[in-house]
């Protein structure tokens, strides 16, 4: 096994996360799949740091984590607000912007 | 890549064993997260994946990041997810039916395409030199290495991210805030309301048979003010209209004279 | 010499100025319009006479004079100057145009006296005189073209003068369009001349042909283009259909334009281009053929016409056929064609004016079946018309005898089978001419009175009879005068070189006396047949009988010329226009509208991608990502 296998795993997790975003209808589950995609890219960063022998990859992964955390906070707050006014957490119900 | 480079880039055997045990678990968890009906199960499976990732980080000489992954991501973010799930509805589950035509097929094809292309591109990529590993960088330890770079080269990004964190916290507060339109009821007001509405009797209900006039099931008991008590007969009999008239048992002045 | 050459421009300027004045002056000049017009024409005639006398005073080789006016076009190698050229050929035309023109102006004062648009009529007449003079005085094909177009325009304006009647307006359009077809020929000739010789002036082209560098194909094409132009203007076959309908105009117009001057412009063109035709034998043969066909065509039509003006128009067509035929028969033919042109101008104009006089006296009735026995009531008209009639049929010593017989002579002298055929055609034409002109005379002036109720024929006023008398004198004497001592041929010989090859020395097929005898015999046959059919005691039905032979029916319908034009040109043209209209609407508009509707359809198709579902948008994002990754994968292969 070489370090490339981590990259393949990362790509696979990313794909599964993307599929989840497209298929699931519950807003929170969609959010969780997005988190999975972010984590998969974090794994790739860390692997690249190890491949290149430079710590910058880990720094980037660190930043990604922080930003993901912020995004989760705000995103969930929005979901809660929408749920309070519409009583539904389904992504499909927010489709007023159609022609 | 030539054969020598491939051979040189192999990792240690323990790491390989770790990888080949943990990665199927992670992939299966990811697929499960995709396919389970209840959202809570998805959240828990995601937590499994994150812990696995943390283990991988530590295996990749990123110890600080691995611990941070567990503490922040699994500990804080996933808990946040679970709290929101509780607010929104733990039981909420998606129906299996797909409302948008062709979405499922498109999703599968699209994501398969993305995955396939990514993996094929990755397999063709070549760094051009052997993987170096972080031993040299981590001489003083991973935390020191990160600190050295983070607070020198990336200090500006660091400051900006801290500003982002503050903004996010404020944003969450603002979004989740619910404006109170009426004054908050105090304890005394709540109690007075409860007594007034008498939804549940304040003194408690009387025991069975207290006001019974007869031991037949179709004759209701009479309350102290003379009205029949609805609670004393079965609702079914009342709905069938087979209640007997308890007026014969009512106390009145005429009978009182004759009943001596 | 200098003074007279400077005066050339006044020939054109005076009538043109008068026309502009009369048109711009408006109703204010209504009372004096005819006076101004006639004076302008008379002034032009005076200048013409002065020029002619001055020319006679010069030696034969110096007789041509030019007056350069200004440089007209100067583009690269193409230099055309506006120059006026007066030589022996043009002076004949100048005198004919201004002389006959002035007489007709005088006639029109009385003829149009009841018309409220008389001033406009004189303006148009003056404009015509100016344009025709420009035509004959130009020294280049391009100046000639300007005059050519001008007379076409004047003809249109004058034929459709009473344009309140739709048929008259249509007749004017028909004339203009037929002329236009011929004008294509003149444009082509100008272009060919420029390409071949670098110059469009007559002298330039003549020198170019003499240099002998041009191919015979170019020369023949040039000749045929000029022939086409002449055919259009002179109403020859195949563009002859307009002349009969042109009689819709007032009678002075028919007399001036469609008898004496405009229709002879084609003869002028061919004569002026003699250097081209002498060098292009194919074109010259075509000229002869066209002339011969038209000669018979006009004669046959003339036999069946009951409208007096249309009969005279057919006669004009036939006589011009004689002239065109003559121009195709060599150097001396041009001179004889010119002689016949001048004599024809006298007697045909005179007969048209006589017809106008008869119409004037018979309440504008044109149907000869309603005439009869008018000679006692209109003696002067009868006399002048009769002299013109004798001239046209070729009775000696009247004008037509000299000019027409000469043409028959040179036709027979053409040699071989061509000579025999042409000679027989001209003799036959003479016989038929005699027949139908006698028919006209008999039906109009002799026989029983077949008038409508309320007709009281009277002689015309002096202003109308005097011009007729003058023209009658010309009909009588002009031929004899021209022929005396071959003076006419000698006058024109410096231009055509006709005197040198002089017909006197050439060997004749038949002696001239025999030719004259043959011609007179033909005339006599024609006259006697006419008398037999229409003479004393013969009843002439008031309505044209319908049980007549096929030939008569066809001749009544102008030998089906209108049907020919309609089938060959008009209907295909209409179908083409309809097809183009359909193409414009279905194809072009359809394409334009199609672009719009395709855009709408595409837009409403694309609209369906806006579903409002976040997940379908995410799917599109995924598809895009797949595309980008695939591109990267392909590029890095």
PDB file of N, CA, C and O in Angstrom, chain C residues 2-24:
ATOM      1  N   UNK C   2     -18.624  80.825 -87.023  1.00  0.00           N
ATOM      2  CA  UNK C   2     -18.577  80.784 -85.559  1.00  0.00           C
ATOM      3  C   UNK C   2     -19.910  81.164 -84.951  1.00  0.00           C
ATOM      4  O   UNK C   2     -20.345  80.565 -83.983  1.00  0.00           O
ATOM      5  N   UNK C   3     -20.506  82.203 -85.536  1.00  0.00           N
ATOM      6  CA  UNK C   3     -21.757  82.687 -84.945  1.00  0.00           C
ATOM      7  C   UNK C   3     -22.813  81.599 -85.008  1.00  0.00           C
ATOM      8  O   UNK C   3     -23.499  81.296 -84.035  1.00  0.00           O
ATOM      9  N   UNK C   4     -22.928  80.972 -86.182  1.00  0.00           N
ATOM     10  CA  UNK C   4     -23.992  79.987 -86.302  1.00  0.00           C
ATOM     11  C   UNK C   4     -23.719  78.759 -85.434  1.00  0.00           C
ATOM     12  O   UNK C   4     -24.636  78.155 -84.904  1.00  0.00           O
ATOM     13  N   UNK C   5     -22.444  78.409 -85.302  1.00  0.00           N
ATOM     14  CA  UNK C   5     -22.226  77.245 -84.453  1.00  0.00           C
ATOM     15  C   UNK C   5     -22.531  77.563 -83.002  1.00  0.00           C
ATOM     16  O   UNK C   5     -22.921  76.683 -82.235  1.00  0.00           O
ATOM     17  N   UNK C   6     -22.382  78.838 -82.605  1.00  0.00           N
ATOM     18  CA  UNK C   6     -22.751  79.179 -81.235  1.00  0.00           C
ATOM     19  C   UNK C   6     -24.249  79.172 -81.048  1.00  0.00           C
ATOM     20  O   UNK C   6     -24.732  79.079 -79.926  1.00  0.00           O
ATOM     21  N   UNK C   7     -25.004  79.268 -82.137  1.00  0.00           N
ATOM     22  CA  UNK C   7     -26.446  79.348 -81.997  1.00  0.00           C
ATOM     23  C   UNK C   7     -27.092  77.981 -81.828  1.00  0.00           C
ATOM     24  O   UNK C   7     -28.283  77.890 -81.559  1.00  0.00           O
ATOM     25  N   UNK C   8     -26.305  76.909 -82.005  1.00  0.00           N
ATOM     26  CA  UNK C   8     -26.915  75.575 -81.956  1.00  0.00           C
ATOM     27  C   UNK C   8     -27.644  75.331 -80.639  1.00  0.00           C
ATOM     28  O   UNK C   8     -28.682  74.701 -80.606  1.00  0.00           O
ATOM     29  N   UNK C   9     -27.049  75.860 -79.582  1.00  0.00           N
ATOM     30  CA  UNK C   9     -27.639  75.538 -78.282  1.00  0.00           C
ATOM     31  C   UNK C   9     -29.035  76.137 -78.144  1.00  0.00           C
ATOM     32  O   UNK C   9     -29.878  75.627 -77.409  1.00  0.00           O
ATOM     33  N   UNK C  10     -29.285  77.234 -78.919  1.00  0.00           N
ATOM     34  CA  UNK C  10     -30.610  77.831 -78.773  1.00  0.00           C
ATOM     35  C   UNK C  10     -31.700  76.945 -79.325  1.00  0.00           C
ATOM     36  O   UNK C  10     -32.853  77.024 -78.904  1.00  0.00           O
ATOM     37  N   UNK C  11     -31.301  76.086 -80.271  1.00  0.00           N
ATOM     38  CA  UNK C  11     -32.304  75.171 -80.809  1.00  0.00           C
ATOM     39  C   UNK C  11     -32.957  74.371 -79.689  1.00  0.00           C
ATOM     40  O   UNK C  11     -34.155  74.143 -79.685  1.00  0.00           O
ATOM     41  N   UNK C  12     -32.117  73.935 -78.771  1.00  0.00           N
ATOM     42  CA  UNK C  12     -32.660  73.134 -77.679  1.00  0.00           C
ATOM     43  C   UNK C  12     -33.140  74.029 -76.548  1.00  0.00           C
ATOM     44  O   UNK C  12     -34.171  73.773 -75.910  1.00  0.00           O
ATOM     45  N   UNK C  13     -32.388  75.093 -76.275  1.00  0.00           N
ATOM     46  CA  UNK C  13     -32.659  75.863 -75.067  1.00  0.00           C
ATOM     47  C   UNK C  13     -34.000  76.574 -75.132  1.00  0.00           C
ATOM     48  O   UNK C  13     -34.710  76.662 -74.130  1.00  0.00           O
ATOM     49  N   UNK C  14     -34.370  77.081 -76.298  1.00  0.00           N
ATOM     50  CA  UNK C  14     -35.599  77.873 -76.356  1.00  0.00           C
ATOM     51  C   UNK C  14     -36.827  77.014 -76.062  1.00  0.00           C
ATOM     52  O   UNK C  14     -37.626  77.362 -75.182  1.00  0.00           O
ATOM     53  N   UNK C  15     -37.022  75.872 -76.729  1.00  0.00           N
ATOM     54  CA  UNK C  15     -38.211  75.086 -76.388  1.00  0.00           C
ATOM     55  C   UNK C  15     -38.161  74.556 -74.958  1.00  0.00           C
ATOM     56  O   UNK C  15     -39.182  74.450 -74.280  1.00  0.00           O
ATOM     57  N   UNK C  16     -36.949  74.206 -74.492  1.00  0.00           N
ATOM     58  CA  UNK C  16     -36.836  73.660 -73.136  1.00  0.00           C
ATOM     59  C   UNK C  16     -37.217  74.719 -72.113  1.00  0.00           C
ATOM     60  O   UNK C  16     -37.949  74.458 -71.150  1.00  0.00           O
ATOM     61  N   UNK C  17     -36.738  75.912 -72.317  1.00  0.00           N
ATOM     62  CA  UNK C  17     -37.048  76.998 -71.396  1.00  0.00           C
ATOM     63  C   UNK C  17     -38.545  77.288 -71.413  1.00  0.00           C
ATOM     64  O   UNK C  17     -39.162  77.513 -70.373  1.00  0.00           O
ATOM     65  N   UNK C  18     -39.094  77.274 -72.610  1.00  0.00           N
ATOM     66  CA  UNK C  18     -40.528  77.522 -72.705  1.00  0.00           C
ATOM     67  C   UNK C  18     -41.328  76.442 -71.986  1.00  0.00           C
ATOM     68  O   UNK C  18     -42.304  76.727 -71.289  1.00  0.00           O
ATOM     69  N   UNK C  19     -40.887  75.193 -72.130  1.00  0.00           N
ATOM     70  CA  UNK C  19     -41.597  74.119 -71.437  1.00  0.00           C
ATOM     71  C   UNK C  19     -41.553  74.322 -69.939  1.00  0.00           C
ATOM     72  O   UNK C  19     -42.565  74.201 -69.233  1.00  0.00           O
ATOM     73  N   UNK C  20     -40.339  74.643 -69.413  1.00  0.00           N
ATOM     74  CA  UNK C  20     -40.211  74.865 -67.974  1.00  0.00           C
ATOM     75  C   UNK C  20     -41.095  76.019 -67.541  1.00  0.00           C
ATOM     76  O   UNK C  20     -41.799  75.957 -66.528  1.00  0.00           O
ATOM     77  N   UNK C  21     -41.091  77.084 -68.332  1.00  0.00           N
ATOM     78  CA  UNK C  21     -41.888  78.259 -67.973  1.00  0.00           C
ATOM     79  C   UNK C  21     -43.371  77.912 -67.927  1.00  0.00           C
ATOM     80  O   UNK C  21     -44.087  78.287 -66.992  1.00  0.00           O
ATOM     81  N   UNK C  22     -43.826  77.162 -68.911  1.00  0.00           N
ATOM     82  CA  UNK C  22     -45.251  76.845 -68.953  1.00  0.00           C
ATOM     83  C   UNK C  22     -45.651  75.911 -67.821  1.00  0.00           C
ATOM     84  O   UNK C  22     -46.753  76.013 -67.276  1.00  0.00           O
ATOM     85  N   UNK C  23     -44.735  74.991 -67.472  1.00  0.00           N
ATOM     86  CA  UNK C  23     -45.096  74.061 -66.393  1.00  0.00           C
ATOM     87  C   UNK C  23     -45.054  74.743 -65.037  1.00  0.00           C
ATOM     88  O   UNK C  23     -45.902  74.514 -64.183  1.00  0.00           O
ATOM     89  N   UNK C  24     -44.047  75.596 -64.853  1.00  0.00           N
ATOM     90  CA  UNK C  24     -43.908  76.230 -63.543  1.00  0.00           C
ATOM     91  C   UNK C  24     -44.844  77.406 -63.401  1.00  0.00           C
ATOM     92  O   UNK C  24     -45.199  77.785 -62.292  1.00  0.00           O
TER      93      UNK C  24
END
